[in-house]
Coordinates of C-alpha atoms and ligand atoms in Angstrom, one line a residue:
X11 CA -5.5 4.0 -25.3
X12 CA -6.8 4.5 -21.6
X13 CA -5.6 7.1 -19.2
X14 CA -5.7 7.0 -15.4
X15 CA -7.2 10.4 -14.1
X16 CA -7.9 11.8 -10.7
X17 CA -9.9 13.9 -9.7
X18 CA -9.0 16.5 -6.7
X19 CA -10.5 19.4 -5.2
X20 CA -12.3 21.0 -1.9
X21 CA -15.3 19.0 -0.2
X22 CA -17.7 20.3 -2.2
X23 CA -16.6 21.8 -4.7
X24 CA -18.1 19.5 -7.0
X25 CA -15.7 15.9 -7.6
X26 CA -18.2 13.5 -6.7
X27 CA -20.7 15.1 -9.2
X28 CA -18.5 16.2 -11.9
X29 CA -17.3 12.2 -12.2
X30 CA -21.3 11.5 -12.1
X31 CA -22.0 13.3 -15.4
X32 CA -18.4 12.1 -17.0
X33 CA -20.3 8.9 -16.4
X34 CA -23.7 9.4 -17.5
X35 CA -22.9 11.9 -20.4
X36 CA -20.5 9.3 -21.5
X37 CA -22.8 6.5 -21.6
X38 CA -20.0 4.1 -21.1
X39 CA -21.4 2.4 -17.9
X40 CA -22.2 -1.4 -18.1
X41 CA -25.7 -2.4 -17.6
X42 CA -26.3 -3.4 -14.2
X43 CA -23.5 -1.6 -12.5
X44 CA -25.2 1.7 -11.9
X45 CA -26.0 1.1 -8.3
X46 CA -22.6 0.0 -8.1
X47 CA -21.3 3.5 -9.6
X48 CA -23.2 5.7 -7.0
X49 CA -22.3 3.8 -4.3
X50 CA -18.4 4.6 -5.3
X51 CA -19.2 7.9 -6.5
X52 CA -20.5 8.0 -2.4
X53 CA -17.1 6.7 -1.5
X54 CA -15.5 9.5 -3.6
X55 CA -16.8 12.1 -1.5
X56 CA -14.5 10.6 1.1
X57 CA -12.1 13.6 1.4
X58 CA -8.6 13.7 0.0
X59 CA -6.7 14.4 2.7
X60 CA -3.1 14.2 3.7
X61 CA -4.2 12.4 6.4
X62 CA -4.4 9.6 3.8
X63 CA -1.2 9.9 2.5
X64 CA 0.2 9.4 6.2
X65 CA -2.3 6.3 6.2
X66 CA -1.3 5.2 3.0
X67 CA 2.7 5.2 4.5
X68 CA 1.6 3.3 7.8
X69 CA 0.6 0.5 5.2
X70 CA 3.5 1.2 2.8
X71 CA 5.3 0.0 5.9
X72 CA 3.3 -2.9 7.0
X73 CA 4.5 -4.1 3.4
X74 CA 0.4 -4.6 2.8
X75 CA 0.5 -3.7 -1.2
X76 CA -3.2 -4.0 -1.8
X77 CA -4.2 -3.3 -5.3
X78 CA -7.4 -1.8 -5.7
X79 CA -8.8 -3.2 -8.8
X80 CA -12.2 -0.7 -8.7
X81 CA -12.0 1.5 -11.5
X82 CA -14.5 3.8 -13.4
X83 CA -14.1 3.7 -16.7
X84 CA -15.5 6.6 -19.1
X85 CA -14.8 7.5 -22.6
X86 CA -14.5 10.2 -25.3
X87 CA -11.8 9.2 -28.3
X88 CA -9.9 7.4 -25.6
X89 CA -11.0 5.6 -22.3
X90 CA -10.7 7.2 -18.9
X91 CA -10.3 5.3 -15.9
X92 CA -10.7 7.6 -12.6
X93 CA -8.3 5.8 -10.2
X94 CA -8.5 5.7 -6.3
X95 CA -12.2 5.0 -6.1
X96 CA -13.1 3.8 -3.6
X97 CA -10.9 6.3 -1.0
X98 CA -8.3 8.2 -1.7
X99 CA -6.0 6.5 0.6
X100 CA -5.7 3.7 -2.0
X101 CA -5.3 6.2 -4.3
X102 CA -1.7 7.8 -2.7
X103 CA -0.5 4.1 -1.6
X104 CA -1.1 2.6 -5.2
X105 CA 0.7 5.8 -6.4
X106 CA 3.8 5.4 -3.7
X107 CA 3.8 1.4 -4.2
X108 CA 3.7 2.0 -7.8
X109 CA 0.0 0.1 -8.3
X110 CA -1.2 2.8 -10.2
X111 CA -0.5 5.4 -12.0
X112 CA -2.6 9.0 -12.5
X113 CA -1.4 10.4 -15.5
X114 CA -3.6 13.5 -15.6
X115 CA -5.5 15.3 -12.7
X116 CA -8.4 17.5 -12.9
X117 CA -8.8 20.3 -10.2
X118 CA -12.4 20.5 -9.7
X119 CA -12.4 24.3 -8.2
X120 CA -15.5 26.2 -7.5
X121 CA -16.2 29.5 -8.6
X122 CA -18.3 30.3 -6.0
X123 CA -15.9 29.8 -3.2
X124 CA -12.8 29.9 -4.8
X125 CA -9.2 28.3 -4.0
X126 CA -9.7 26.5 -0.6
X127 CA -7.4 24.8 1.9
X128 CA -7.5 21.2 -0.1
X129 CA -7.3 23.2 -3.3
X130 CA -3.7 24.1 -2.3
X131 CA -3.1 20.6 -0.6
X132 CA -4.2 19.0 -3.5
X133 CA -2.1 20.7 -6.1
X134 CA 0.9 19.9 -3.9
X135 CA 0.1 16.4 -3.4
X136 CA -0.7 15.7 -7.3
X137 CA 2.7 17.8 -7.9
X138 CA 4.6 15.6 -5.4
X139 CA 3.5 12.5 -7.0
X140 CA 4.9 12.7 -10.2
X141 CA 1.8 14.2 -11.9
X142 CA 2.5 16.5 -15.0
X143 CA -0.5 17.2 -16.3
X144 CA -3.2 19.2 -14.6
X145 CA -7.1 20.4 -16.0
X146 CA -8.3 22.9 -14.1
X147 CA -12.5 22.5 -14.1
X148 CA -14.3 25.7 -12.7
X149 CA -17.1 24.5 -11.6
X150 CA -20.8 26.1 -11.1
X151 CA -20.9 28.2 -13.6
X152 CA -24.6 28.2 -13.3
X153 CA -24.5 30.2 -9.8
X154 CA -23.0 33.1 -11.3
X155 CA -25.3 32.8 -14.6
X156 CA -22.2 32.1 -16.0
X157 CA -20.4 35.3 -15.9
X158 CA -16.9 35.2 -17.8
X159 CA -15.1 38.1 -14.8
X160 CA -15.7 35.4 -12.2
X161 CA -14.0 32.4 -14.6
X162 CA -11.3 34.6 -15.5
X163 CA -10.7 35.8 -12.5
X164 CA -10.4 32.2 -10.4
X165 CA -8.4 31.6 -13.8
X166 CA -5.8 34.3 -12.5
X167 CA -5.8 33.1 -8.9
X168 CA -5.4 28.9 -9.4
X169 CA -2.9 29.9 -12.5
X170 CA -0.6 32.1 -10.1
X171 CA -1.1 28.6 -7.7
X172 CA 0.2 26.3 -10.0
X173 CA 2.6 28.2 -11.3
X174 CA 4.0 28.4 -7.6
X175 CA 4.6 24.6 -8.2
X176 CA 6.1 24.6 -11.5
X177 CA 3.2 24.4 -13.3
X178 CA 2.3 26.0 -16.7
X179 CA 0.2 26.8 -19.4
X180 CA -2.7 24.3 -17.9
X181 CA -6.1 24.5 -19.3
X182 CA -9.3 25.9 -17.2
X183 CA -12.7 25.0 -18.6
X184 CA -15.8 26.6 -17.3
X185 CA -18.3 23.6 -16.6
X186 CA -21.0 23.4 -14.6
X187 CA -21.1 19.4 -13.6
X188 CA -24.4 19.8 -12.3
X189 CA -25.9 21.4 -15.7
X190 CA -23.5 19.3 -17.9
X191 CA -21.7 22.8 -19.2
X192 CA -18.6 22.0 -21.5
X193 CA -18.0 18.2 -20.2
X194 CA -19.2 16.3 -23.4
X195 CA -21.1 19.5 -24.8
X196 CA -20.1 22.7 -25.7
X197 CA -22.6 25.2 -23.9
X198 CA -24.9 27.3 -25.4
X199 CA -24.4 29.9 -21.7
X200 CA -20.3 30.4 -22.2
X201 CA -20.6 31.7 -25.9
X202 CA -17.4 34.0 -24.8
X203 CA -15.5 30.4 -24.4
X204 CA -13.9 29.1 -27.3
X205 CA -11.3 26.7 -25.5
X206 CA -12.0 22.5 -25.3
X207 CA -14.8 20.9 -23.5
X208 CA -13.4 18.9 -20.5
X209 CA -13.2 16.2 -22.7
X210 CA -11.8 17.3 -25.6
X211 CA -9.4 18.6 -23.0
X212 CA -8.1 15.0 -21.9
X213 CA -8.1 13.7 -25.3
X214 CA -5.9 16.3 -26.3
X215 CA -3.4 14.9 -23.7
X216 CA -0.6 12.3 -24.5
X217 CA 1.2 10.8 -21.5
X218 CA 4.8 11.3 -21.7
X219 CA 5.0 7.5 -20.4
X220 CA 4.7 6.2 -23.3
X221 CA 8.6 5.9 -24.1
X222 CA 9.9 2.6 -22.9
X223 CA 11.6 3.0 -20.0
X224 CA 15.2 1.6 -19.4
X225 CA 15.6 -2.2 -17.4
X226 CA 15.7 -2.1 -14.1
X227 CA 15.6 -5.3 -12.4
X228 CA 16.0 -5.9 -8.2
X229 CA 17.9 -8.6 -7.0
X230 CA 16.4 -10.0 -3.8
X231 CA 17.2 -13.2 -3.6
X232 CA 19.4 -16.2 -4.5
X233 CA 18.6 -20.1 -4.4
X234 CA 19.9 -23.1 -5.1
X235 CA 17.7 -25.2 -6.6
X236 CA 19.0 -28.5 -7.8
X237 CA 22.2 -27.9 -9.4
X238 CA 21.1 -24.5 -10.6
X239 CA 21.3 -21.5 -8.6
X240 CA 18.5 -18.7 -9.2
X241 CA 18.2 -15.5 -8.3
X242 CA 14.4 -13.9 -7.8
X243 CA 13.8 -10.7 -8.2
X244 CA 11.5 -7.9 -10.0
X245 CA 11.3 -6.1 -13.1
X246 CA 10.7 -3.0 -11.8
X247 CA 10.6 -1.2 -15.1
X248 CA 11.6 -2.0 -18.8
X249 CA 12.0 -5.3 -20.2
X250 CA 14.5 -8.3 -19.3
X251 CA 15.0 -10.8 -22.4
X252 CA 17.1 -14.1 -22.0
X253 CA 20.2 -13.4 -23.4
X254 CA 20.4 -10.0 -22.5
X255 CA 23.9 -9.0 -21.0
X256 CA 23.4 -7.1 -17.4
X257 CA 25.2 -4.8 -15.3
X258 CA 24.3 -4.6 -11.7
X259 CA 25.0 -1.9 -9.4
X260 CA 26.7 -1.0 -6.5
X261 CA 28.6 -3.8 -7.3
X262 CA 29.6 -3.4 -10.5
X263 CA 29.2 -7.3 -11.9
X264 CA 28.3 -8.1 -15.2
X265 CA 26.2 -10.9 -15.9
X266 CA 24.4 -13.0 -18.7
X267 CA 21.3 -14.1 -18.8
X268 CA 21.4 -17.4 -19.8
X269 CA 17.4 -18.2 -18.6
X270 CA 14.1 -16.6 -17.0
X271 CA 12.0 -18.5 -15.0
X272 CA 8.6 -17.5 -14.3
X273 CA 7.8 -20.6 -11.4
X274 CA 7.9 -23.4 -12.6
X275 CA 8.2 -22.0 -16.4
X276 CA 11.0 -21.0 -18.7
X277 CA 9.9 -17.4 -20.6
X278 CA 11.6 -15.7 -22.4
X279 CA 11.2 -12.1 -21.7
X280 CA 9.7 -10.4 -18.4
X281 CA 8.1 -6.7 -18.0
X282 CA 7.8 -4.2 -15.4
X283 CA 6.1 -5.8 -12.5
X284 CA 7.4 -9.2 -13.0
X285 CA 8.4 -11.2 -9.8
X286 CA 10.7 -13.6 -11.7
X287 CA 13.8 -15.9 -11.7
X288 CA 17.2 -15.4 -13.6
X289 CA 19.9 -18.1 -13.6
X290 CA 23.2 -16.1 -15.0
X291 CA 27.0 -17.4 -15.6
X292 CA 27.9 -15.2 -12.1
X293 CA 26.3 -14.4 -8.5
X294 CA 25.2 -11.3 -7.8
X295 CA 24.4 -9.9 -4.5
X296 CA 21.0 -9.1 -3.1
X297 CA 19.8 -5.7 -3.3
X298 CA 21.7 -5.2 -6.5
X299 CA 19.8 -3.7 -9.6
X300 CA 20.6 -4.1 -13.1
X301 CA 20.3 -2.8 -16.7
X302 CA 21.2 -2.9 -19.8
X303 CA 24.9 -1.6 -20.5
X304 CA 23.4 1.5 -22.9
X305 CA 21.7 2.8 -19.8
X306 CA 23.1 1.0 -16.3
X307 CA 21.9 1.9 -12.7
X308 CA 24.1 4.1 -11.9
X309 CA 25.0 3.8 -7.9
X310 CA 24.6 7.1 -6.2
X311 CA 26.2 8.7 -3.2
X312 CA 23.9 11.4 -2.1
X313 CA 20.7 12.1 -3.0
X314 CA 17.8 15.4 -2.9
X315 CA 14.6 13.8 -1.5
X316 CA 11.1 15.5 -0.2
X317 CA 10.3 13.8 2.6
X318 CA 7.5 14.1 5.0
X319 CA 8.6 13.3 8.5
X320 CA 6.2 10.7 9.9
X321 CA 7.7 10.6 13.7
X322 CA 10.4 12.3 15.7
X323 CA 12.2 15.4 14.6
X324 CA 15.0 15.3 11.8
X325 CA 17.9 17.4 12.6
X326 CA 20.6 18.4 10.4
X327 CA 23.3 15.6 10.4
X328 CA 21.3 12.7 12.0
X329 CA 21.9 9.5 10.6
X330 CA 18.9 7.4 9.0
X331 CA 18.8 4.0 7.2
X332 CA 17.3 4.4 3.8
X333 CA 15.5 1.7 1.9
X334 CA 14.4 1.5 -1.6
X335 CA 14.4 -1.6 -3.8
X336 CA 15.2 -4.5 -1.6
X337 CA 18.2 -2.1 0.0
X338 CA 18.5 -0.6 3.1
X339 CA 21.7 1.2 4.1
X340 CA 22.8 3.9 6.2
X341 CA 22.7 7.5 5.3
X342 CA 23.0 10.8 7.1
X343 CA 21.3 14.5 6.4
X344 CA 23.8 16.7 4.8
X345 CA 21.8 19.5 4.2
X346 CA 18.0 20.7 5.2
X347 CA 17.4 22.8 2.0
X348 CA 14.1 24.0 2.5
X349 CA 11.1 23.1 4.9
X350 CA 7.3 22.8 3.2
X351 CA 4.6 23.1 4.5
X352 CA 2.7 19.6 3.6
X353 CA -0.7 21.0 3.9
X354 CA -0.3 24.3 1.4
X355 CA 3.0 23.1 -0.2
X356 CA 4.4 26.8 0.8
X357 CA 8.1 26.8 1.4
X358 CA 8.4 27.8 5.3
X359 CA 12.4 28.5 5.9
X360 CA 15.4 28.1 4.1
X361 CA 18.0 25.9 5.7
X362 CA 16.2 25.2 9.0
X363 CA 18.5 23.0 11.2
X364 CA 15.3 20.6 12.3
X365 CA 12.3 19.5 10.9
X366 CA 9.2 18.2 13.2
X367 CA 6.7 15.7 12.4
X368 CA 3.9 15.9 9.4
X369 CA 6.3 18.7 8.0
X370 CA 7.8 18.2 4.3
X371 CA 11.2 19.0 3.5
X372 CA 13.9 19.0 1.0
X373 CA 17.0 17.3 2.0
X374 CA 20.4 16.2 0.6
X375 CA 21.0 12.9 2.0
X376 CA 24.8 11.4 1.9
X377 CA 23.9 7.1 2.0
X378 CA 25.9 4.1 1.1
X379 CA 26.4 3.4 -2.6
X380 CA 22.9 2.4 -3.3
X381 CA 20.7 3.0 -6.6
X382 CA 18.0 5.1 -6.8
X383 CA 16.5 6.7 -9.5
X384 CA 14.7 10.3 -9.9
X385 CA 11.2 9.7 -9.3
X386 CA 9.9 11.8 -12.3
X387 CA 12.6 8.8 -14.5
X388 CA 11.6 5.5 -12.8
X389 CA 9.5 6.1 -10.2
X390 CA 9.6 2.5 -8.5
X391 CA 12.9 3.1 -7.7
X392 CA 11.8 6.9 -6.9
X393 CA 10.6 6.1 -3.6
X394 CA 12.2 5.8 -0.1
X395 CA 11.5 4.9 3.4
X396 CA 13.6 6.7 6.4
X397 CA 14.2 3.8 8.9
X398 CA 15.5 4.9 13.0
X399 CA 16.3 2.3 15.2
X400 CA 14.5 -0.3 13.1
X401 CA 11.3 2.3 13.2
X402 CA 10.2 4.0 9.9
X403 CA 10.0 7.6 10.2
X404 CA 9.2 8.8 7.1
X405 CA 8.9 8.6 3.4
X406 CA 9.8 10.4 0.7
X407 CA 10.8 10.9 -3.2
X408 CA 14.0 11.5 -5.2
X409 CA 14.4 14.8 -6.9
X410 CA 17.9 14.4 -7.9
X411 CA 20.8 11.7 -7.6
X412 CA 24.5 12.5 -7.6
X413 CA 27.1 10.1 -8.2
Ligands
GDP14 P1 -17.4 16.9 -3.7 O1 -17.4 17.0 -2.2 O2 -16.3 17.7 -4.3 O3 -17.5 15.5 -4.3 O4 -18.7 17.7 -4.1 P2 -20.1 17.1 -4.6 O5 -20.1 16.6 -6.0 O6 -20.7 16.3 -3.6 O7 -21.0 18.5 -4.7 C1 -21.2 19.3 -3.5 C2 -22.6 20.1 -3.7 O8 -22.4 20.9 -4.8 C3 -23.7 19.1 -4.0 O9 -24.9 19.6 -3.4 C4 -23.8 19.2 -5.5 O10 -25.2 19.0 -6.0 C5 -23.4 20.7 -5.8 N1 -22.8 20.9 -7.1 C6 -21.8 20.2 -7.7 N2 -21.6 20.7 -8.9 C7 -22.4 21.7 -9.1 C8 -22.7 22.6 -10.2 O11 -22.0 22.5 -11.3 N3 -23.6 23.5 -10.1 C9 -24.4 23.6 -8.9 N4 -25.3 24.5 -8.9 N5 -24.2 22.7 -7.9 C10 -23.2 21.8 -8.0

């Protein structure tokens, strides 16, 4: 099995190291590629900053979906790869564009300065995107000749943060990165800590993602080709089988697949990801998405996003267009819930009547039938742009859909 980790934390505080000795303790670097490793583990210290995640929008909306294909790979019973290397824009857009996936993040904080500004940030930002599990790394140990009051103490200050988010019961491991403390080995200078090397620590973890997730195909596009007409579209999670029967949502058709064409092929089933061709005994209209009938898309009328506002202001009541799949229809702000601070992730007011730019809120949106999907369920159909006047504005996630 490999799992996608990132690792998050203050300037300084010890990433770029701490991913060095994960390397070098655990001997799984290819011959030759050393240079190659420290000139991304260089990269890495690039910071990880929500000025990236704006970035990582502004190319979101330039429809640009660059994969980035780097990965560090590490290993202890499973294999690690450390996604977003090299910078941590890529890193947010592959997250948002559904490239890639972090299924685990450790915060690398250091018990010498304690919970910084990008300490909060980056607990809200791994929170935001979808990311359930979190290893806390305290990190040089060795300053304070590993003295267990200071570990227990930061323990106390970044549990109380991430509870703040929703977080809980997340694993702290004193390590020392520099000193190899408790990555691979268990040190002989914390005998008062009995807990999992780092790790042990990620082994121990089994993605939730694992479940196959219900079909959901998008509907872009439909052809004639010869006497056949095709419609093209994307898997966007699950599996589509010929034969399968379909309903697609807002508009309610029910389809059969009769065959998949993968250009110029005939296949027989398709996966998440797929850019593909269906030809069904029906026409169904672009935008549409469809699934299985033991778990359809369901259309929804409103929705509670978090949004960051890239431009402008948003004002209780203003009307947006919304786009996510190949849809984009109108909605309107029913309610501003709660305004968030994007850089700490504090809550700043409750019901505030505007929101200005770079700020994160919570909003209830009224829109069009459309379907969307909770982020934390599907997240490729978790995701949304705000579009004003043909301009996008800003970007968000679903928390909740009603119907
Ligand atoms: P990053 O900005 O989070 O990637 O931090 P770096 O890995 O570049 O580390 C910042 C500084 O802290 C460097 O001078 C490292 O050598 C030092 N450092 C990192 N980890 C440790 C540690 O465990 N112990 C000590 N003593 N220094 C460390």
């Amino acid at each position: 099995m490999t799992m996608s980790v990132v690792i998050v934390g203050h300037i300084d505080h010890g990433k770029s190291t701490l991913i060095g000795r994960l390397l070098y303790d655990s001997e799984a670097l290819p011959e030759g590629r050393l240079a190659e490793m420290q000139r991304l583990i260089e990269e890495y210290k690039k910071r990880f900053e929500f000025a990236y995640f704006l970035d990582s929008f502004e190319e979101e909306f330039k429809e640009e979906r660059t994969i980035d294909t780097t990965r560090i790979l590490f290993k202890g019973k499973n294999y690690f790869t450390v996604v977003d290397v090299p910078g941590h824009q890529e890193f947010i857009k592959n997250m948002l564009t559904g490239a890639s996936h972090a299924q685990v993040a450790i915060l690398v904080v250091s018990c010498v300065d304690g919970i910084q500004e990008q300490t909060r940030r980056h607990a809200f930002l791994v929170n935001m995107l979808g990311i359930k599990e979190i290893i806390v790394a305290i990190n040089k140990l060795d300053m304070v000749d590993y003295d267990e009051p200071t570990f227990d103490r930061l323990r106390d200050d970044v549990s109380g943060l991430l509870a703040s988010l929703g977080y809980g019961d997340n694993l702290f491991v004193p390590v020392s990165a520099m000193e190899g403390d408790n990555i691979y080995l268990r040190s002989q200078n914390t005998p008062w800590y009995t807990g999992p090397t780092l790790i042990e620590a990620l082994d121990a973890i089994v993605p939730a993602e694992i479940v196959e997730k219900p079909l959901r195909f998008v509907a872009q596009d439909v052809y004639d080709i010869g006497a056949e007409k095709i419609t093209a579209g994307r898997v966007e999670s699950g599996v589509l089988r010929q034969g399968d029967e379909l309903v697609f949502q807002p508009s309610g058709i029910r389809v059969r697949v009769e065959s998949l064409r993968s250009f110029p092929d005939e296949i027989q089933e398709a996966n998440a990801g797929d850019s593909i061709g269906i030809v069904v005994d029906g026409e169904i209209p672009r935008g549409n998405v469809g699934g299985h009938a033991d778990s359809p898309p369901l259309a929804s009328h409103s929705l509670l996003g978090e949004v960051v506002l890239l431009e402008g202001k948003l004002r209780q009541h203003d009307r947006f267009e919304i786009k996510c799949g190949a849809r984009r229809v109108p909605c309107q702000v029913e309610t501003i819930r709660e305004e968030i601070n994007s850089e700490t992730g504090e809550v700043t007011a409750t019901n505030p009547t505007e929101i200005g730019v770079n700020q994160a809120a919570t909003i209830i949106f009224r829109t069009e039938p459309m379907v969307v999907e909770r982020f934390a369920d599907i997240p490729e159909l978790g995701r949304f742009i705000l579009a004003r006047d043909g301009k996008n504005v800003g970007a968000g996630i679903v928390l909740e859909t009603t119907q």
